Tab-separated table of C-alpha atoms and ligand atoms in Angstrom:
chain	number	residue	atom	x	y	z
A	2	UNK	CA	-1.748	-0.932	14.101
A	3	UNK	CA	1.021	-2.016	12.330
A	4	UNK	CA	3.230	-4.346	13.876
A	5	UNK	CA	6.960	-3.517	14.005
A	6	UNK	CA	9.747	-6.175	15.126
A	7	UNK	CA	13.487	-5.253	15.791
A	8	UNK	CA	16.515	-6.927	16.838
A	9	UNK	CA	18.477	-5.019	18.722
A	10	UNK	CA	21.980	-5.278	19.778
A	11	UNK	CA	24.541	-3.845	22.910
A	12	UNK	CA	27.993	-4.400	22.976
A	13	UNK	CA	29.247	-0.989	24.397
A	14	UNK	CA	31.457	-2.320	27.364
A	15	UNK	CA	31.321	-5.985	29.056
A	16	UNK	CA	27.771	-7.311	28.387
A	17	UNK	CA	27.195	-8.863	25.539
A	18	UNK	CA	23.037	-8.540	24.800
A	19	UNK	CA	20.734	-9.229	22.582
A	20	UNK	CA	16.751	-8.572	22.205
A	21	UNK	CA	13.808	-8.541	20.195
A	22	UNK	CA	10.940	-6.371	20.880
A	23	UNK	CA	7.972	-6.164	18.720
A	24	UNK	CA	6.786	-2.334	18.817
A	25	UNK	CA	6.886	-1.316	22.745
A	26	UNK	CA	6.580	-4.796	23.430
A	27	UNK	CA	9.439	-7.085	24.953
A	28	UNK	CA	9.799	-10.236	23.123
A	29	UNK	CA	12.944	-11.688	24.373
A	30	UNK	CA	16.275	-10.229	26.244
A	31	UNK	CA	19.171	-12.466	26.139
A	32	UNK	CA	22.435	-11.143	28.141
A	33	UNK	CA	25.866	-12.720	28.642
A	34	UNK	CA	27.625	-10.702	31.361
A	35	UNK	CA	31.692	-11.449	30.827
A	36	UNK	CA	32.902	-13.075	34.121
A	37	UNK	CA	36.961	-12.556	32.839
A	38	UNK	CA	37.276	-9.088	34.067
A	39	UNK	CA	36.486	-9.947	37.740
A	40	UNK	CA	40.173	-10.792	38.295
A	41	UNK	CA	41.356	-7.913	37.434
A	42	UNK	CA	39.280	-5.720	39.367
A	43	UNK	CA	38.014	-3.889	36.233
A	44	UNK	CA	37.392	-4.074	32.142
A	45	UNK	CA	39.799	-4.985	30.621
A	46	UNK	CA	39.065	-3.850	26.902
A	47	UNK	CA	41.035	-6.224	24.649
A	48	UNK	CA	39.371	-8.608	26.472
A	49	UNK	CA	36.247	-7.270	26.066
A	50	UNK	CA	36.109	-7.018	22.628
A	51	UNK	CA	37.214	-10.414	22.475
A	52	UNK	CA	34.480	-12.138	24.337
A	53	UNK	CA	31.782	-10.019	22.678
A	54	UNK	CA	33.307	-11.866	18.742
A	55	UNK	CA	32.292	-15.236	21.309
A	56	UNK	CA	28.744	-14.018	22.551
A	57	UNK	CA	27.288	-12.348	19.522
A	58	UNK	CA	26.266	-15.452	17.195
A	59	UNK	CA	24.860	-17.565	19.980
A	60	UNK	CA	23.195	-14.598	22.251
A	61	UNK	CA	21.323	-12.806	18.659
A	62	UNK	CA	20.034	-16.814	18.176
A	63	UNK	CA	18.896	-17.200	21.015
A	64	UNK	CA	17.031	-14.119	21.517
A	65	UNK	CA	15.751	-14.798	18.266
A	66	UNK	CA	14.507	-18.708	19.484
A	67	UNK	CA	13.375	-17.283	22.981
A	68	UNK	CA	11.538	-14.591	21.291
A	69	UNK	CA	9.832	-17.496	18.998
A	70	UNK	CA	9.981	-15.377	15.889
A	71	UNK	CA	11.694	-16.333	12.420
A	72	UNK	CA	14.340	-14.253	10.770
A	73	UNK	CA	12.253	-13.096	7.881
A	74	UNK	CA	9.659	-11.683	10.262
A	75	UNK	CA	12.153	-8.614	11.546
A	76	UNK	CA	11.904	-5.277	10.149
A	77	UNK	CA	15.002	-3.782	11.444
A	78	UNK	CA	18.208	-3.862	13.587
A	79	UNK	CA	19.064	-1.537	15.903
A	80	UNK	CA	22.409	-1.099	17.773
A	81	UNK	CA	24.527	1.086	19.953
A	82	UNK	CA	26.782	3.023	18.238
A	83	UNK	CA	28.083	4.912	21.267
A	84	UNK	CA	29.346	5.720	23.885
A	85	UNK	CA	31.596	2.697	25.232
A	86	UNK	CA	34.751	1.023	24.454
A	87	UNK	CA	35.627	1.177	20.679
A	88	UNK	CA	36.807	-2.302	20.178
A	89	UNK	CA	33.574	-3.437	22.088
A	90	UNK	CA	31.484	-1.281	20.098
A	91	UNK	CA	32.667	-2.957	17.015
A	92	UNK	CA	31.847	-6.475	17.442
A	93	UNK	CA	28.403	-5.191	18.161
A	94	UNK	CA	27.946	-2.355	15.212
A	95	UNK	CA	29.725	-4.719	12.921
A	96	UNK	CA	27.533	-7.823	13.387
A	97	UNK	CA	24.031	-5.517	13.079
A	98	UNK	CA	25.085	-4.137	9.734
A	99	UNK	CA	25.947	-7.327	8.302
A	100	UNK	CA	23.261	-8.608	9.627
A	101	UNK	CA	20.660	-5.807	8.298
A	102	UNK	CA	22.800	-6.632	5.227
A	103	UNK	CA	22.663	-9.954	4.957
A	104	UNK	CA	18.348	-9.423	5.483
A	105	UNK	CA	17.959	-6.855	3.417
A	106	UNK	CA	16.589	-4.849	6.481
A	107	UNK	CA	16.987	-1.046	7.702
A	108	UNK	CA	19.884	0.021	10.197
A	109	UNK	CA	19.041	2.376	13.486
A	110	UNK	CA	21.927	3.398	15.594
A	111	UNK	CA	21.042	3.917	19.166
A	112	UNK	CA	23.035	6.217	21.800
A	113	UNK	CA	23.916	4.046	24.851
A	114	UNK	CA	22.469	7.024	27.127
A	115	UNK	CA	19.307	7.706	25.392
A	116	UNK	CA	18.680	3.849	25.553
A	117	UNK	CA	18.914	3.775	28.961
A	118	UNK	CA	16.642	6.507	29.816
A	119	UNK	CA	14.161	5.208	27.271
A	120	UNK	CA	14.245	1.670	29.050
A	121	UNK	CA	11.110	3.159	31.118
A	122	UNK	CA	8.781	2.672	27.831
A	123	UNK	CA	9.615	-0.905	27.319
A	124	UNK	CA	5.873	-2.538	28.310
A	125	UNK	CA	5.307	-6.018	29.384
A	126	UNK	CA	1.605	-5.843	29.021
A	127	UNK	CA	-1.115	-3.106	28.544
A	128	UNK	CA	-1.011	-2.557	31.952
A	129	UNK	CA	2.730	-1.425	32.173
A	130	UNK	CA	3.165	1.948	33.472
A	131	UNK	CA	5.125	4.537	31.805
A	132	UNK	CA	6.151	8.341	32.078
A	133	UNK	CA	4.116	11.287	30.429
A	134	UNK	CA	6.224	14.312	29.407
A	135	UNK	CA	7.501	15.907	30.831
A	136	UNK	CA	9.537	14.282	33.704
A	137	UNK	CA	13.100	14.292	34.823
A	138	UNK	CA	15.235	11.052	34.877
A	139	UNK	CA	18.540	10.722	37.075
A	140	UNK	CA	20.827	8.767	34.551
A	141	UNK	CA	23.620	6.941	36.751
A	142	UNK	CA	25.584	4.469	35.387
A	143	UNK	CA	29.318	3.475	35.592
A	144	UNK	CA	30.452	6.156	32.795
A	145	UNK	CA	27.384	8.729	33.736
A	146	UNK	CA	25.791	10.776	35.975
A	147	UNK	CA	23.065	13.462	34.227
A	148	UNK	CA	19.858	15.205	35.457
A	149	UNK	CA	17.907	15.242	32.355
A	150	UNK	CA	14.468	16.732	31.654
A	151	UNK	CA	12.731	15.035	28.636
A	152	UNK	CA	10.288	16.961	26.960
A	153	UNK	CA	10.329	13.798	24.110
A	154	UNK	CA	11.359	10.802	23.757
A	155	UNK	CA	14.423	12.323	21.813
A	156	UNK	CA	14.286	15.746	23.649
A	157	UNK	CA	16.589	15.703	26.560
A	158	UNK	CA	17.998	18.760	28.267
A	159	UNK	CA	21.013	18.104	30.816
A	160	UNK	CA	19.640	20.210	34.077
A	161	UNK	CA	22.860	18.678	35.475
A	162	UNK	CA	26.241	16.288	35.540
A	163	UNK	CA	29.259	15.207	37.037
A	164	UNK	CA	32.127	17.026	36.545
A	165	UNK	CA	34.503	14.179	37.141
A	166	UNK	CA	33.928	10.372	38.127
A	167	UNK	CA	30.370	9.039	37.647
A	168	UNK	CA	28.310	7.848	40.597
A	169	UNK	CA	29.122	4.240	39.632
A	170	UNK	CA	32.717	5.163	39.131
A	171	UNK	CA	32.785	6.182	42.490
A	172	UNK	CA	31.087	3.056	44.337
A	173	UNK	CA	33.371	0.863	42.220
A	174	UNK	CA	36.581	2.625	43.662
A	175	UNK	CA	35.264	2.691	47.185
A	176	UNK	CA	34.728	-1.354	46.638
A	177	UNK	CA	38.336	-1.545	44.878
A	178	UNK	CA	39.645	0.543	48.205
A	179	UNK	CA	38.549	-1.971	49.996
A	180	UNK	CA	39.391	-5.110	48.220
A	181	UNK	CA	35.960	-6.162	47.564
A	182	UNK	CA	36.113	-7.335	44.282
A	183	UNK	CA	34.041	-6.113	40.805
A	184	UNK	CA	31.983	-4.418	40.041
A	185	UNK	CA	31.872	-3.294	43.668
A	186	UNK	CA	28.396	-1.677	43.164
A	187	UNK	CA	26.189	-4.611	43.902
A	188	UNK	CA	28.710	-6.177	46.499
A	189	UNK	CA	28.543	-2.683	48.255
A	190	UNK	CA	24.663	-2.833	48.223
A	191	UNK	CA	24.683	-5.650	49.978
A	192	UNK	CA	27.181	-5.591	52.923
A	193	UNK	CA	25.942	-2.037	53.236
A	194	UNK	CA	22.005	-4.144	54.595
A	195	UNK	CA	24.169	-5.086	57.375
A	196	UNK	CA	25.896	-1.850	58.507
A	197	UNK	CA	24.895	1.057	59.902
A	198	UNK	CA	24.748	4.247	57.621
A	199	UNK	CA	25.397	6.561	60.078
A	200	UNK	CA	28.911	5.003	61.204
A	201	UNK	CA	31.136	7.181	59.090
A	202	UNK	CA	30.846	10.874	57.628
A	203	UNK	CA	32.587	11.668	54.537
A	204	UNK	CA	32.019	15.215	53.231
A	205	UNK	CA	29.961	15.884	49.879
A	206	UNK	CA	31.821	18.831	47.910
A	207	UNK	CA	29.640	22.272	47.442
A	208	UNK	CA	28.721	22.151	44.241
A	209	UNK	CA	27.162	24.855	42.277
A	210	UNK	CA	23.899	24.375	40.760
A	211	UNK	CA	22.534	20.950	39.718
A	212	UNK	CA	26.026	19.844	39.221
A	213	UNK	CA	27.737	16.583	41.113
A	214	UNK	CA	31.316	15.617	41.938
A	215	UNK	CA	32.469	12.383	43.452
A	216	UNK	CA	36.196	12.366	43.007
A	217	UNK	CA	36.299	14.462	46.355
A	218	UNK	CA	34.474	11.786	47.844
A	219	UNK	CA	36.732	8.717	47.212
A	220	UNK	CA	40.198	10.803	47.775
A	221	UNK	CA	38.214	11.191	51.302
A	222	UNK	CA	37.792	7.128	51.638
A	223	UNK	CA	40.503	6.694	51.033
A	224	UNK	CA	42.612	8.948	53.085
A	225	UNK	CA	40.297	8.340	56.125
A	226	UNK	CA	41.048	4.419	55.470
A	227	UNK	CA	44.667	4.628	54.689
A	228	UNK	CA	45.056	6.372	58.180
A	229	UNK	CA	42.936	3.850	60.164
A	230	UNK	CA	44.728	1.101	58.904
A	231	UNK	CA	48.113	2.157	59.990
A	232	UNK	CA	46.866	1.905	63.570
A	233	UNK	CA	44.458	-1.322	62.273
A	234	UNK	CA	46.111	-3.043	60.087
A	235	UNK	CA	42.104	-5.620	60.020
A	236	UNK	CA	40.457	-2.240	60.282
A	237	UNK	CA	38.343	-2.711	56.854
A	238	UNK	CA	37.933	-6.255	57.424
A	239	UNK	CA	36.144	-5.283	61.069
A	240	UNK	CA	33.988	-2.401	59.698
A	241	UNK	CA	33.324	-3.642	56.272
A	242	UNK	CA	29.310	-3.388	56.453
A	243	UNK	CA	29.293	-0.087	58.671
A	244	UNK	CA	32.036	1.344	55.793
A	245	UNK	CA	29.850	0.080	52.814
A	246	UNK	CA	26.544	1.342	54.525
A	247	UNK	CA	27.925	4.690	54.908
A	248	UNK	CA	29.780	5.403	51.528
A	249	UNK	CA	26.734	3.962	50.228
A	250	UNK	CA	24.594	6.438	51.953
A	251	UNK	CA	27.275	9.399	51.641
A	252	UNK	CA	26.926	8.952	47.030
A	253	UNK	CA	22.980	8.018	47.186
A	254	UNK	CA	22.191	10.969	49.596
A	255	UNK	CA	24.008	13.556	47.715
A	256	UNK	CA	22.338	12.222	44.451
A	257	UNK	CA	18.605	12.181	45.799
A	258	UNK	CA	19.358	15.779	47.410
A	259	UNK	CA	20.505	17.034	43.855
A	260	UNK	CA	17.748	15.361	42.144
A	261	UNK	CA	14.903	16.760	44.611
A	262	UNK	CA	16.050	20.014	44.040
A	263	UNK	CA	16.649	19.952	40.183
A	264	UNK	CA	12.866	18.300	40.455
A	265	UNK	CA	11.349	21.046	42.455
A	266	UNK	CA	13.513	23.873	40.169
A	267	UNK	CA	11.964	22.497	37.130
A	268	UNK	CA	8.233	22.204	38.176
A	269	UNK	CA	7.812	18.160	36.650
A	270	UNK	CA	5.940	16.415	38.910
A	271	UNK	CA	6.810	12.949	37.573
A	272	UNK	CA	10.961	11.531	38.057
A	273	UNK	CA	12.467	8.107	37.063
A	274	UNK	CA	16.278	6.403	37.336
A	275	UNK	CA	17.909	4.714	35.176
A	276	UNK	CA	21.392	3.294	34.050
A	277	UNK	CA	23.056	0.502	36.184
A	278	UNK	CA	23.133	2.304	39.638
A	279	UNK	CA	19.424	2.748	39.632
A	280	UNK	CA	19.430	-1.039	40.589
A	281	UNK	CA	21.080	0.184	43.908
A	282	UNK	CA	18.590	-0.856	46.824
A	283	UNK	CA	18.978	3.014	48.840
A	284	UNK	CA	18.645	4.786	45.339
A	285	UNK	CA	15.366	3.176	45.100
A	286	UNK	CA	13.813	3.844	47.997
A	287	UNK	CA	14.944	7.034	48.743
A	288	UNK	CA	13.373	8.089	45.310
A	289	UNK	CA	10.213	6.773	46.725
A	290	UNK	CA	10.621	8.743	49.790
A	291	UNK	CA	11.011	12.008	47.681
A	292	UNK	CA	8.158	11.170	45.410
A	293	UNK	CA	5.677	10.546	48.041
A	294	UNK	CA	6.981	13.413	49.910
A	295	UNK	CA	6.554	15.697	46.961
A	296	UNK	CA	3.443	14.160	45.598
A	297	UNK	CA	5.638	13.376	42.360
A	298	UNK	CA	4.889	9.998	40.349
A	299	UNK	CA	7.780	8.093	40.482
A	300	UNK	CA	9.178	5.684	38.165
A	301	UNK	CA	12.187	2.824	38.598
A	302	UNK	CA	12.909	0.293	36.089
A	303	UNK	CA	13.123	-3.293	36.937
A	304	UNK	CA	16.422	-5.067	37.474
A	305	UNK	CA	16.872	-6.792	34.399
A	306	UNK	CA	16.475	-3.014	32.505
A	307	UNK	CA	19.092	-0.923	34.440
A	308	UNK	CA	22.392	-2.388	34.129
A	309	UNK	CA	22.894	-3.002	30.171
A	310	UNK	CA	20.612	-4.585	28.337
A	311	UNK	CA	19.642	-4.677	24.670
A	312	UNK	CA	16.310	-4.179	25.105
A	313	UNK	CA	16.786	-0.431	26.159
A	314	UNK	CA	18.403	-0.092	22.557
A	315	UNK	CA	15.241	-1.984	20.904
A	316	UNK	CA	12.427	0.414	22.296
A	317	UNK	CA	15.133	3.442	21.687
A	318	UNK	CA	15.450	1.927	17.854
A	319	UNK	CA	11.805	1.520	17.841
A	320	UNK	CA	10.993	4.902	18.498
A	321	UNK	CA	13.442	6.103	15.730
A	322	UNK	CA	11.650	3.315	13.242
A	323	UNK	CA	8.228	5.643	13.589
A	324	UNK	CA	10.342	8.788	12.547
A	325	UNK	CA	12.256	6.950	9.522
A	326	UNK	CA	15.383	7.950	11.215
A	327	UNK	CA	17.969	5.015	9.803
A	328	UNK	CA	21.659	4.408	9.891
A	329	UNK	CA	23.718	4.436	6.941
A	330	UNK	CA	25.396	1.125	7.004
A	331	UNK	CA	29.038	3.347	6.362
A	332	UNK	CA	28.381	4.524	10.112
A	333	UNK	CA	31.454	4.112	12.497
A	334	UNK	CA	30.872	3.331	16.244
A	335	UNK	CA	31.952	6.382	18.577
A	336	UNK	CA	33.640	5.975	21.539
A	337	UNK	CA	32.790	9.462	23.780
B	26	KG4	O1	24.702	0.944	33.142
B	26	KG4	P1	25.805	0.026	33.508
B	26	KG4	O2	25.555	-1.458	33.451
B	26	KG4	O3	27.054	0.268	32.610
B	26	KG4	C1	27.438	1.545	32.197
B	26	KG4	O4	26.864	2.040	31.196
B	26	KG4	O5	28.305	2.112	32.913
B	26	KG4	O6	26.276	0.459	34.980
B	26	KG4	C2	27.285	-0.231	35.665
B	26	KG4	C3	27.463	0.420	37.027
B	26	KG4	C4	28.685	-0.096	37.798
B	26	KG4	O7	29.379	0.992	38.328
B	26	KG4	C5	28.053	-0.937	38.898
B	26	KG4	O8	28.845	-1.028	40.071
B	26	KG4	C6	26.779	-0.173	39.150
B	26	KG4	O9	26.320	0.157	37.860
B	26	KG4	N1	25.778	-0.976	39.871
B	26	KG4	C7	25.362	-0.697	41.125
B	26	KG4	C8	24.450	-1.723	41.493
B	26	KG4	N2	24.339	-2.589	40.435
B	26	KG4	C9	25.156	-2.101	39.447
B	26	KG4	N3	25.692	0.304	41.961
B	26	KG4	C10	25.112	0.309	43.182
B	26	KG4	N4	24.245	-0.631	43.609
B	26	KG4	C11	23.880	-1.657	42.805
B	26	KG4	N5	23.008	-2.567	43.243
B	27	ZN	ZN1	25.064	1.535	30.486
């Protein structure tokens, strides 16, 4: 079989990435996560942009060095084009197509979703598992939330989404509410081992079909908080792990419930997670729970492949590689 190597680059919000995969295979995986927007609770894009023009040339080198290949061997550069912050975006889609350029190589453009989903065919050995068609991934990231049913690697149907805030959007609010820095997702995950789940209810909306909605959800938290502390002013700093526990549980349960039934709807037998929210501790097992209840295969990518990661974008640009499918190097990135 012929032997395929990419580079692949992400620069779609604040991770800076960079990996080389040589056909399915995972060579390298370099990522600098920007530590300057943890003081302002959030991205901050200019500043974004401006650490990715810092990160590019030294993360592509050394996922090049780590990967222990030379320039001349790579056959193409893949990159995400989009979704993400524009002036992000363009540090990243700039530096592959001079790159490509510069090598004489082809261009792929990647979508930042697709990438994500696709992470589950990335294979560390001949052993690595990975999905048969058709099965349904749960996409949840900071900017997503999407039942999808994949018939093909580039085949995805939307069985449902959020109609407002995504999943992550939510968690990272709830954290903000309470002043526990960013992104509150993994903080959250980890008081929430200490508290008790059960503490707190906050309502889950009724929504129709397959559909979610989580800006009910944090208007609740934060109403329910903003009362409590008028009597309390310490209230969150007393209940912090039974709060986190229970928001936590309030977002994952009304995900898994969704997902079970979208699952049993379509008549898939096999489901997966991905995006940066499937590295959330409940999300995982409770889509273990459903797939041995259901007698479904389940699949949930390792850490280093949920929150961004170029890697994703390598085995998403390497699938595109078999079909021909390249970028013209006039591309723009795209923002939504
Ligand atoms: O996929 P990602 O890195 O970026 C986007 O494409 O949005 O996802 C980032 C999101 C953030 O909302 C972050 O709080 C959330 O993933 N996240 C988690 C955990 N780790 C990251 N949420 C819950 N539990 C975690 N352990
Ligand atoms: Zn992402």
């Amino acid at each position: 079989m012929k032997q395929t190597t990419i580079l692949s680059i992400e620069s779609s919000c604040d991770d800076t990435s960079a990996a080389v995969l040589r056909n399915d295979r995972i060579l390298s995986n370099v990522i600098a996560s920007q530590k300057v927007h943890e003081q302002y609770g959030g991205v901050v894009p200019e500043l974004a942009s401006r650490a990715h023009q810092q990160n590019i040339v030294p993360v592509v080198d050394a996922a090049i060095r780590n990967a222990g290949i030379r320039r001349s061997e790579i056959d193409a550069v893949a990159f995400t084009r989009g979704p993400g912050l524009l002036g992000s975006l363009m540090v990243g889609v700039s530096f592959a197509k001079s790159f490509g350029q510069a090598l004489g190589i082809p261009l792929i453009e990647v979508n930042h979703l697709q990438a994500h989903v696709l992470s589950h065919f990335i294979r560390e050995s001949d052993e690595s598992p990975v999905p048969q068609f058709p099965f349904v991934c749960l996409l949840v990231s900071g900017g997503h939330t999407q039942i999808l049913l994949l018939r093909s690697h580039f085949d995805m149907e939307v069985l449902g989404q959020t109609i407002d805030d995504a999943a992550g959007e939510a968690i990272d609010k709830a954290a903000k509410i309470m002043d526990l820095g960013y992104p509150g997702g993994p903080i959250i995950d980890r008081l929430a081992k200490e508290g008790n789940p059960d503490a707190y209810r906050f309502a889950v909306p009724h929504i129709a079909g397959n559909d979610y909605s989580f800006s009910g959800i944090k208007t609740s938290f934060l109403y329910f908080l903003r009362d409590r502390i008028a009597e309390e002013p310490d209230y969150i700093e007393r209940h912090k792990a039974d709060l986190c526990a229970s928001i936590q549980q309030c977002i994952v349960g009304f995900l898994v419930k969704k997902l079970e039934k979208a699952v049993r709807a379509s008549g898939v037998r096999q489901i997966a997670i991905a995006g940066g929210v499937s590295a959330n501790s409940l999300l995982r097992s409770e889509l273990q729970r459903i797939g041995e209840k259901n007698h479904w295969k389940v699949f949930i990518p390792k850490f280093q492949f949920c929150t961004d990661n170029a890697a994703m974008v390598g085995i998403a640009g390497y699938f595109k590689y078999l079909r021909g499918d390249f970028a013209d190097i006039s591309l723009p990135p795209y923002a939504r």
